[in-house]
mmCIF file of C-alpha atoms and ligand atoms in Angstrom:
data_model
loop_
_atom_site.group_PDB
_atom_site.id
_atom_site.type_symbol
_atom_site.label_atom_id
_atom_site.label_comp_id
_atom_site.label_asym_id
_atom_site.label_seq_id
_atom_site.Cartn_x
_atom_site.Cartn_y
_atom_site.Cartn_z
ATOM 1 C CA UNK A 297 20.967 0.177 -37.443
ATOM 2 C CA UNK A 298 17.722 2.221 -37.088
ATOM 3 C CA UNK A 299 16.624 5.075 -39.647
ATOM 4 C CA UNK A 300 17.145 8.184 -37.760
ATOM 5 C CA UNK A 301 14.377 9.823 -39.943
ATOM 6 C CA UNK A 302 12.575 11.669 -37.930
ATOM 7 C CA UNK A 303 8.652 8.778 -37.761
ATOM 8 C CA UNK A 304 5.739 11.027 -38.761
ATOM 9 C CA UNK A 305 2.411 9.434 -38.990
ATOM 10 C CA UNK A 306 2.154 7.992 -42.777
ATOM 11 C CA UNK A 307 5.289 6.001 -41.777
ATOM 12 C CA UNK A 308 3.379 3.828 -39.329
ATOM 13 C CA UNK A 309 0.462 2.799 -41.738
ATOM 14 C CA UNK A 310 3.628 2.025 -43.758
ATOM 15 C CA UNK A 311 4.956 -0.138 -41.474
ATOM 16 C CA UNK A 312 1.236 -2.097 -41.040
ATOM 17 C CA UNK A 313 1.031 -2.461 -44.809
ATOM 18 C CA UNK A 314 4.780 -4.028 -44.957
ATOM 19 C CA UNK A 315 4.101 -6.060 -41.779
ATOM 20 C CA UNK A 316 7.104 -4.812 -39.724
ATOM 21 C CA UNK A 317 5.844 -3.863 -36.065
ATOM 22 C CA UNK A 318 6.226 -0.827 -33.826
ATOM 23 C CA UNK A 319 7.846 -0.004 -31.090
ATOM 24 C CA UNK A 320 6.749 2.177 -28.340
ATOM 25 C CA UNK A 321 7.660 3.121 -24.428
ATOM 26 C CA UNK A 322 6.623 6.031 -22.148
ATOM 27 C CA UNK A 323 9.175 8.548 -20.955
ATOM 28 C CA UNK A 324 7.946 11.128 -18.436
ATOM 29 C CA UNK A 325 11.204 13.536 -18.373
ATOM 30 C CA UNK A 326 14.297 14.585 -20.702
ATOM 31 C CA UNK A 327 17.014 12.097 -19.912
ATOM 32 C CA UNK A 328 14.693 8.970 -20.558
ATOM 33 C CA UNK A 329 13.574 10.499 -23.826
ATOM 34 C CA UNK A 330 16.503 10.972 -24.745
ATOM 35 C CA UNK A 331 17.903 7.420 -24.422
ATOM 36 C CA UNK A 332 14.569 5.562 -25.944
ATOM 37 C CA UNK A 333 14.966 7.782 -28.946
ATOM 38 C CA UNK A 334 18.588 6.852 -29.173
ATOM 39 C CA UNK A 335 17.264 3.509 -28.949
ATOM 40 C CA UNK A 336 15.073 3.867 -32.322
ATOM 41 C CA UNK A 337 12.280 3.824 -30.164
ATOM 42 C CA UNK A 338 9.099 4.759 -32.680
ATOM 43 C CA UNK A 339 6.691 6.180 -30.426
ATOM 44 C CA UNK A 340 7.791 8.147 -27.449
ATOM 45 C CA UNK A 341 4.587 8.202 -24.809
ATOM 46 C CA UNK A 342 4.100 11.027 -22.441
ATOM 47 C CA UNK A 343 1.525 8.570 -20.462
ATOM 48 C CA UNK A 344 -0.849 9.446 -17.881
ATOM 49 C CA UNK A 345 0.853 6.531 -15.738
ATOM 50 C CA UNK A 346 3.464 8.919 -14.909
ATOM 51 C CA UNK A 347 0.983 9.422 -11.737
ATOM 52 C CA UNK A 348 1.860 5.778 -10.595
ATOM 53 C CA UNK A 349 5.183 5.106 -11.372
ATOM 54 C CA UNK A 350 6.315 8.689 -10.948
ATOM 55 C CA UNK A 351 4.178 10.697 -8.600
ATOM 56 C CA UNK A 352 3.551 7.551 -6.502
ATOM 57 C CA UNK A 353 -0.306 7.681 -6.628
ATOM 58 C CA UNK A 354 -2.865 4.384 -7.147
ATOM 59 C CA UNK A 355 -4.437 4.996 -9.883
ATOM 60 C CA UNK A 356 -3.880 7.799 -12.674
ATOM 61 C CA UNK A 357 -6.486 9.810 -11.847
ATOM 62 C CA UNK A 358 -5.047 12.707 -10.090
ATOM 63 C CA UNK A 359 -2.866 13.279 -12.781
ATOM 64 C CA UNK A 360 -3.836 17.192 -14.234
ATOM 65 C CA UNK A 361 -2.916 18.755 -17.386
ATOM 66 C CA UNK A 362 -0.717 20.890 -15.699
ATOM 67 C CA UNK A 363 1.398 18.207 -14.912
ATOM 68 C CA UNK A 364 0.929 16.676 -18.347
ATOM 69 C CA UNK A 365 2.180 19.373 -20.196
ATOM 70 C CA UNK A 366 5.250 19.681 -17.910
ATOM 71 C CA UNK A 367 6.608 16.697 -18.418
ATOM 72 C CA UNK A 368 5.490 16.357 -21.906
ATOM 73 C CA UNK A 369 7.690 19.351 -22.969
ATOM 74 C CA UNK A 370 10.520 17.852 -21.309
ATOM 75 C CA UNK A 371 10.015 14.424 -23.083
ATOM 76 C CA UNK A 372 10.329 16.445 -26.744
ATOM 77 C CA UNK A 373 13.326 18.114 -25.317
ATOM 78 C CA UNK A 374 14.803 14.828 -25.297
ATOM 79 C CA UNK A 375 13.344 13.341 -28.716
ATOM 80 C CA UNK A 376 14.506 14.212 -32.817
ATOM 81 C CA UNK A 377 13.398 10.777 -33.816
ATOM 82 C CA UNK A 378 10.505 9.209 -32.183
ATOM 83 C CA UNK A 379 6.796 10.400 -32.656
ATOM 84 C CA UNK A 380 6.078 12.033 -29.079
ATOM 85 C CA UNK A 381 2.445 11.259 -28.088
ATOM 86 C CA UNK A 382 0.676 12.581 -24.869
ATOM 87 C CA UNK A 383 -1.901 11.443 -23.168
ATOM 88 C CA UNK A 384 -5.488 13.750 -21.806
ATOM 89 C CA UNK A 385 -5.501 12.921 -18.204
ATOM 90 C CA UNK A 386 -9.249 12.225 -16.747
ATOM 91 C CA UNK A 387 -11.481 14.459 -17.438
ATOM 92 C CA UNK A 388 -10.169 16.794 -20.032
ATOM 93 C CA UNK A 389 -11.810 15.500 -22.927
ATOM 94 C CA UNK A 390 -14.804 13.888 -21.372
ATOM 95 C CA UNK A 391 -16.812 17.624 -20.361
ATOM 96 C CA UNK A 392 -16.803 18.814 -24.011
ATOM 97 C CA UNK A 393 -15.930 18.906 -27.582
ATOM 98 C CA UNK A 394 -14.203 22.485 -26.957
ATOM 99 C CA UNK A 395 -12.566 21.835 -23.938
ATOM 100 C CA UNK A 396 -11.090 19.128 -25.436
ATOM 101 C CA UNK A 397 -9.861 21.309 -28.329
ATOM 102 C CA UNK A 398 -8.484 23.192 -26.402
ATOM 103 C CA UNK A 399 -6.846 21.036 -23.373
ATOM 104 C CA UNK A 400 -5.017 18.378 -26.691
ATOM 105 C CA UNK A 401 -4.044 22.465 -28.032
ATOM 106 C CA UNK A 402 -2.157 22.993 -25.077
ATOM 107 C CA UNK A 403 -0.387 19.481 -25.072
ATOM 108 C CA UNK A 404 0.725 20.377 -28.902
ATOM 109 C CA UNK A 405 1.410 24.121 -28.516
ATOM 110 C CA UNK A 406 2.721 24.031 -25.153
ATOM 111 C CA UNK A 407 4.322 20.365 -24.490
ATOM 112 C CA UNK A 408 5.414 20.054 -28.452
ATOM 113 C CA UNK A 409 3.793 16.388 -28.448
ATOM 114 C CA UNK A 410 3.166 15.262 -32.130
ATOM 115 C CA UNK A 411 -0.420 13.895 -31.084
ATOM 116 C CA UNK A 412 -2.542 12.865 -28.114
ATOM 117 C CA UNK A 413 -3.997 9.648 -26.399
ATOM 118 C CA UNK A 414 -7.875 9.291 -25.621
ATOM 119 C CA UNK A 415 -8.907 6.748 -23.424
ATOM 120 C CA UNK A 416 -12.132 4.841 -24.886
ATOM 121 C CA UNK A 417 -14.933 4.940 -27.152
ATOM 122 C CA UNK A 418 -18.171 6.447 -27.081
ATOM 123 C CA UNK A 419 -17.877 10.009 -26.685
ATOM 124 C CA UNK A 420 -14.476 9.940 -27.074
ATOM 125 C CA UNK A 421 -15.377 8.886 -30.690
ATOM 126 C CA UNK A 422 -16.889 12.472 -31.117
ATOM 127 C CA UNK A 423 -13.476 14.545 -29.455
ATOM 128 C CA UNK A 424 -11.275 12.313 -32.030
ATOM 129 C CA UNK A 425 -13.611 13.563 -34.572
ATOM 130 C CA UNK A 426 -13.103 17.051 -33.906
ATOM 131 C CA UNK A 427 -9.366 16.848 -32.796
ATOM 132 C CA UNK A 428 -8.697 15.888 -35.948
ATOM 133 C CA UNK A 429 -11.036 18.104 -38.087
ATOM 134 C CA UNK A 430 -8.677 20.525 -36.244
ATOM 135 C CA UNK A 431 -5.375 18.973 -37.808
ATOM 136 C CA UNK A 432 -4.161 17.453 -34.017
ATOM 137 C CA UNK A 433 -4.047 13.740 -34.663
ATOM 138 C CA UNK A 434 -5.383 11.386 -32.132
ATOM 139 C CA UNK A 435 -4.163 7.577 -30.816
ATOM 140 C CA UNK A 436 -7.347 5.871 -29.616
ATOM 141 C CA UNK A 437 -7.346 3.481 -26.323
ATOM 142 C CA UNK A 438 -9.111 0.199 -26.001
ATOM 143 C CA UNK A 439 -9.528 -2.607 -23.404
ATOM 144 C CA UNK A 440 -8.630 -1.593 -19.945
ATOM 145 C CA UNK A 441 -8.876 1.815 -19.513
ATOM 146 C CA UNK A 442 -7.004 2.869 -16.314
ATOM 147 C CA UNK A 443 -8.889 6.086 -15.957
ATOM 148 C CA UNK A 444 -12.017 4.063 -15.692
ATOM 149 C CA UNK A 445 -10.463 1.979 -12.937
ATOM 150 C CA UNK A 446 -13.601 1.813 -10.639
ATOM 151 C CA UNK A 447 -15.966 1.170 -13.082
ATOM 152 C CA UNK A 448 -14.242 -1.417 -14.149
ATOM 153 C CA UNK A 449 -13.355 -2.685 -10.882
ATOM 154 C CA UNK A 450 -9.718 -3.164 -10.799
ATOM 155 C CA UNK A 451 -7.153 -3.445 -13.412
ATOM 156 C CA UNK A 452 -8.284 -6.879 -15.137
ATOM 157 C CA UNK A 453 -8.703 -7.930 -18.389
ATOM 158 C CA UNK A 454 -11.107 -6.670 -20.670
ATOM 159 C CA UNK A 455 -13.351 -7.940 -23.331
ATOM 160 C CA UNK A 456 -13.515 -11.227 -22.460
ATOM 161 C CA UNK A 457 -17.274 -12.285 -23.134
ATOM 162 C CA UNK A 458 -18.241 -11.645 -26.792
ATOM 163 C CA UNK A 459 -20.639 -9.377 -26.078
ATOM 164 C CA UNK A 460 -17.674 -6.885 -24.689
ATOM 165 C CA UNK A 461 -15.615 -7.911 -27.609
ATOM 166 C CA UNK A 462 -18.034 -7.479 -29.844
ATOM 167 C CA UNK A 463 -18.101 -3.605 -28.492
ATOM 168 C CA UNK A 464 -14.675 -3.206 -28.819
ATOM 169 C CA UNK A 465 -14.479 -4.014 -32.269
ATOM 170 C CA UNK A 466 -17.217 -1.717 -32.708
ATOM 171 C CA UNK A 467 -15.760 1.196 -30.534
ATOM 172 C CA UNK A 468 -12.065 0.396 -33.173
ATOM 173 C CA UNK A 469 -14.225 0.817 -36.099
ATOM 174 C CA UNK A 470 -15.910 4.199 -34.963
ATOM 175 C CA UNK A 471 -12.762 5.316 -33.889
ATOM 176 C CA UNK A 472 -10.759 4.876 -37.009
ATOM 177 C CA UNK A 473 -13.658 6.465 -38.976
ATOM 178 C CA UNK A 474 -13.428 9.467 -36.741
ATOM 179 C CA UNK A 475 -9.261 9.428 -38.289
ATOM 180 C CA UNK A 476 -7.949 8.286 -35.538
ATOM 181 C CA UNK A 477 -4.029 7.211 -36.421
ATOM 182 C CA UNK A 478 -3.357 4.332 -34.407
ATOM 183 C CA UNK A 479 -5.344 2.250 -31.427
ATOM 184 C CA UNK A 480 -3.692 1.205 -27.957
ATOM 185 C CA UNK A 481 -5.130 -2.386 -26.756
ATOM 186 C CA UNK A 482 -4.547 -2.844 -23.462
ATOM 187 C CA UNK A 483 -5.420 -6.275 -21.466
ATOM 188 C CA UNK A 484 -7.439 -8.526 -23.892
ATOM 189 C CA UNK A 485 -7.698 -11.529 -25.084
ATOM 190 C CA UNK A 486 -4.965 -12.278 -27.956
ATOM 191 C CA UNK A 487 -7.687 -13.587 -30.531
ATOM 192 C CA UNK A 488 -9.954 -10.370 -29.950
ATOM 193 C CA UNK A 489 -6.562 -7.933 -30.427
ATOM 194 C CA UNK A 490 -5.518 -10.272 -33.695
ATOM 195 C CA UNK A 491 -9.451 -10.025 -34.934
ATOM 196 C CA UNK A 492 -9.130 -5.881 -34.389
ATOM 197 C CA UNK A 493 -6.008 -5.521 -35.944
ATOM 198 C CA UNK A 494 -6.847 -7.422 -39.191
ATOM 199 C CA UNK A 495 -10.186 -5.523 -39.484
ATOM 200 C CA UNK A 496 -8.697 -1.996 -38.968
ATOM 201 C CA UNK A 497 -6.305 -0.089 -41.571
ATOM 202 C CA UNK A 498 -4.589 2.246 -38.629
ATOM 203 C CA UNK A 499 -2.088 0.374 -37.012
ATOM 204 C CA UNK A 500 -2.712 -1.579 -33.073
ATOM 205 C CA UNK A 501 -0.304 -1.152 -30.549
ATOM 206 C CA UNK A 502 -1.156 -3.833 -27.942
ATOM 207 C CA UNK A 503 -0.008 -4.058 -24.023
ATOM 208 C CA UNK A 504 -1.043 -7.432 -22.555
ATOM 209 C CA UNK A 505 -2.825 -7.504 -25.752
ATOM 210 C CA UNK A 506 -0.961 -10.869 -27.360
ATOM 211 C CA UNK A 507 1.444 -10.934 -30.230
ATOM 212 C CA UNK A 508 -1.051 -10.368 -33.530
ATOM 213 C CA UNK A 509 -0.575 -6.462 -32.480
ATOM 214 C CA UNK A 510 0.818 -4.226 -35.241
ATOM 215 C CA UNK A 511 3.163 -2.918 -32.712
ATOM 216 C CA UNK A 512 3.796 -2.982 -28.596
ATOM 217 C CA UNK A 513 3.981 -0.740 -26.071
ATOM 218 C CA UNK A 514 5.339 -1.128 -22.113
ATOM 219 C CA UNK A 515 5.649 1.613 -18.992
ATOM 220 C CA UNK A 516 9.558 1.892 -19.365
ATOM 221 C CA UNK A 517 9.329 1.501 -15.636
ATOM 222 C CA UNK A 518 8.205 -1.973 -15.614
ATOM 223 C CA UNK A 519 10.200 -3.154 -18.184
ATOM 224 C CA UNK A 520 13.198 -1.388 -17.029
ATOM 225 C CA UNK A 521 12.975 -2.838 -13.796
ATOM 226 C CA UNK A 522 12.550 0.796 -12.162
ATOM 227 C CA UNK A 523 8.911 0.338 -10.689
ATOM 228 C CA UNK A 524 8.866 -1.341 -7.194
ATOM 229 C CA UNK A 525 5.499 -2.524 -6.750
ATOM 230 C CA UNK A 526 3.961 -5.667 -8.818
ATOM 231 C CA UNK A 527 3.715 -5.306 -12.435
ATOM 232 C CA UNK A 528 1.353 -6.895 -14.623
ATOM 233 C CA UNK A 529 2.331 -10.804 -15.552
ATOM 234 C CA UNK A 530 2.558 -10.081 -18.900
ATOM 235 C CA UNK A 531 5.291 -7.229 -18.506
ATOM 236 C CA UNK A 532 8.856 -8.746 -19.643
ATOM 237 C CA UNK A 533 11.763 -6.910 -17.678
ATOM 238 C CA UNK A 534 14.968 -6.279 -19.753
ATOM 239 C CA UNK A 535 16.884 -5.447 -16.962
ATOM 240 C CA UNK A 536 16.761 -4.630 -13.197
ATOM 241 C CA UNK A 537 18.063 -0.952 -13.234
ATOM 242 C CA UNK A 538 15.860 -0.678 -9.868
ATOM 243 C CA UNK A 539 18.472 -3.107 -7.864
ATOM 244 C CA UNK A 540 21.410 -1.298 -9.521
ATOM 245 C CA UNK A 541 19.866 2.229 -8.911
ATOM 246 C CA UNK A 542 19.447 0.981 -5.010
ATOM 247 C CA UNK A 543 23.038 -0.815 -4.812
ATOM 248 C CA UNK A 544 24.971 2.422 -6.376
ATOM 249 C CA UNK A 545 22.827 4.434 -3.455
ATOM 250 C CA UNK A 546 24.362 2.189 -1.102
ATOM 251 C CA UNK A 547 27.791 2.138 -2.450
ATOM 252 C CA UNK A 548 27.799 6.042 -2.772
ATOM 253 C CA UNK A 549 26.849 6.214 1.233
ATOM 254 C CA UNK A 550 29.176 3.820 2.237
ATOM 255 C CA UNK A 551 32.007 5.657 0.703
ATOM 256 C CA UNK A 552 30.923 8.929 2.091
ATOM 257 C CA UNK A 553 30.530 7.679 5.998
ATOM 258 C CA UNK A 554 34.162 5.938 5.918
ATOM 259 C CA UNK A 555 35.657 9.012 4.050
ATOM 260 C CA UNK A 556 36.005 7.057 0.701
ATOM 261 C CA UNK A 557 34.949 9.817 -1.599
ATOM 262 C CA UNK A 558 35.332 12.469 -2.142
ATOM 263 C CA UNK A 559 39.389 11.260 -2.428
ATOM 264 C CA UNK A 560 41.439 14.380 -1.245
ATOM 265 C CA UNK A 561 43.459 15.277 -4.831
ATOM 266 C CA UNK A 562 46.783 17.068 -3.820
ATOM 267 C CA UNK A 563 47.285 18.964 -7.207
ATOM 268 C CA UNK A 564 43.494 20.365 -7.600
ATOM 269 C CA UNK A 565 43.736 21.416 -3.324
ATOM 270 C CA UNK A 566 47.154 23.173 -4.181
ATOM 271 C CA UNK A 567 45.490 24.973 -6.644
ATOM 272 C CA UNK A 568 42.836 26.456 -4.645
ATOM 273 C CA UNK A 569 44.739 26.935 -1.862
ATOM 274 C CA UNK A 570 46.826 28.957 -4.460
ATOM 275 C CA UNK A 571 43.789 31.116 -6.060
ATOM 276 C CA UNK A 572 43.195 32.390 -2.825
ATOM 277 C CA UNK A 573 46.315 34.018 -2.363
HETATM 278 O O1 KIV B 752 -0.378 5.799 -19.500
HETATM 279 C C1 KIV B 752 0.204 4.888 -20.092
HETATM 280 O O2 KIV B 752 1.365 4.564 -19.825
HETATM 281 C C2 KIV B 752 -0.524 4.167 -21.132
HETATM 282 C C3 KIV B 752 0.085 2.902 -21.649
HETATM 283 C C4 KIV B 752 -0.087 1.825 -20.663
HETATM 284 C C5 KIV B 752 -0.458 2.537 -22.981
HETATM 285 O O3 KIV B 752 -1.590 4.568 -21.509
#
């Protein structure tokens, strides 16, 4: 039975220190929310890939803070346990110190997230800095970063030669000196994500990262079996809600074109016919 106590950011340092791991999904809207928190689900994630699997585009780049903040409101709606963390779409952090301040202020104020995700290091080093001086805590991302999708060239591993790895581990240290809470690794090698994790204090949360990761995280989509298109190899699905989803559709139609549902119900008709009198 999970603890419905209500994760707040000490707890997951907690959990590194006693070596028990983390659990985390994304949830773009209410009802999922909902159901991953009843789940015991630790970290809730508002992410940015709610342009792909939701809004249908390639990459998450279009996504706006606008949009962010929508759904991110509607995600803590759902949530009482989890720790609801959103992520700074492209460009919001990137211009400035201040307009990051103030773009992660609207995600807390406005969409009632707990925290917020930056992608990378560098000057995202300095924003984490300041976001927290300001008392908003930040979750750092390493690896493949999907808002650097051309410059990277596709969404491949990262990190492989040990010059890049060496760079990572560097960009982990800066960013846990700048307070950051925890660090997403996404697409590395295992032994660079198991080296990270034992030099840093702040918990890892890897995806395609290997197992030495103080905790996971997955698009719910994926896993889920919701999203259509190819997902990564390293994705495990837990079920194939997309298939049942498409065979209810189908059931629901069928019924309606041969006059299946709704089924006429003689006492509820009698008693409309009757309120009209
Ligand atoms: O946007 C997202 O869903 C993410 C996860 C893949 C970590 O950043």
């Amino acid at each position: 039975m999970t603890d419905r106590k209500q994760v707040r950011l000490p707890d997951l340092e907690a959990k590194k220190r006693r070596g028990e791991k983390i659990a985390m999904l994304t949830a773009y809207d209410y009802t999922m929310a909902r159901l991953l928190d009843r789940a015991g689900i630790d970290i809730v994630l508002v992410g940015d890939s709610l342009g792909m699997v939701v809004l249908g585009y390639e990459t998450t780049l279009p996504v706006t803070l606008d949009a962010m903040v929508h759904h991110t409101r509607a995600v803590s709606r759902g949530v009482q346990r989890a720790l609801v963390v959103a992520d700074m779409p492209f460009l919001t952090y990137q211009v400035s110190v201040e307009e990051a301040l103030h773009n992660a202020g609207r995600l807390i104020q406005e969409g009632g997230a707990a925290a917020v995700k930056l992608e990378g290091g560098g000057a995202s080093v300095e924003a984490t800095a300041r976001l927290v001086e300001a008392g908003i805590p930040v979750m750092g991302h390493l690896g493949l970063l999907p808002q650097s999708v051309h410059q990277l060239g596709g969404f491949r591993q990262q990190a492989k030669l040990e010059e890049d790895a060496g760079r990572l581990l560097a960009d982990a240290q800066a960013l846990e000196e700048a307070g950051a809470f925890a660090l997403v690794l996404e697409s590395i090698p295992s032994a660079v994500a198991e080296v990270a994790t034992a030099n840093l204090k702040i918990p890892t949360i890897g995806i395609g990262a290997g197992p030495h990761c103080d905790g996971q995280v997955l698009v719910s989509y994926d896993m889920l079996g919701l999203s259509q298109d190819a997902v990564p190899s390293f994705v495990r699905r837990y079920t194939d809600l997309g298939e049942q989803v498409a065979a209810a559709a189908q059931a629901y139609a069928e019924d309606v074109r041969a006059c299946r549902f709704p089924e006429a119900s003689p006492r509820v008709d009698a008693d409309l016919v009757a309120g009209t009198k």
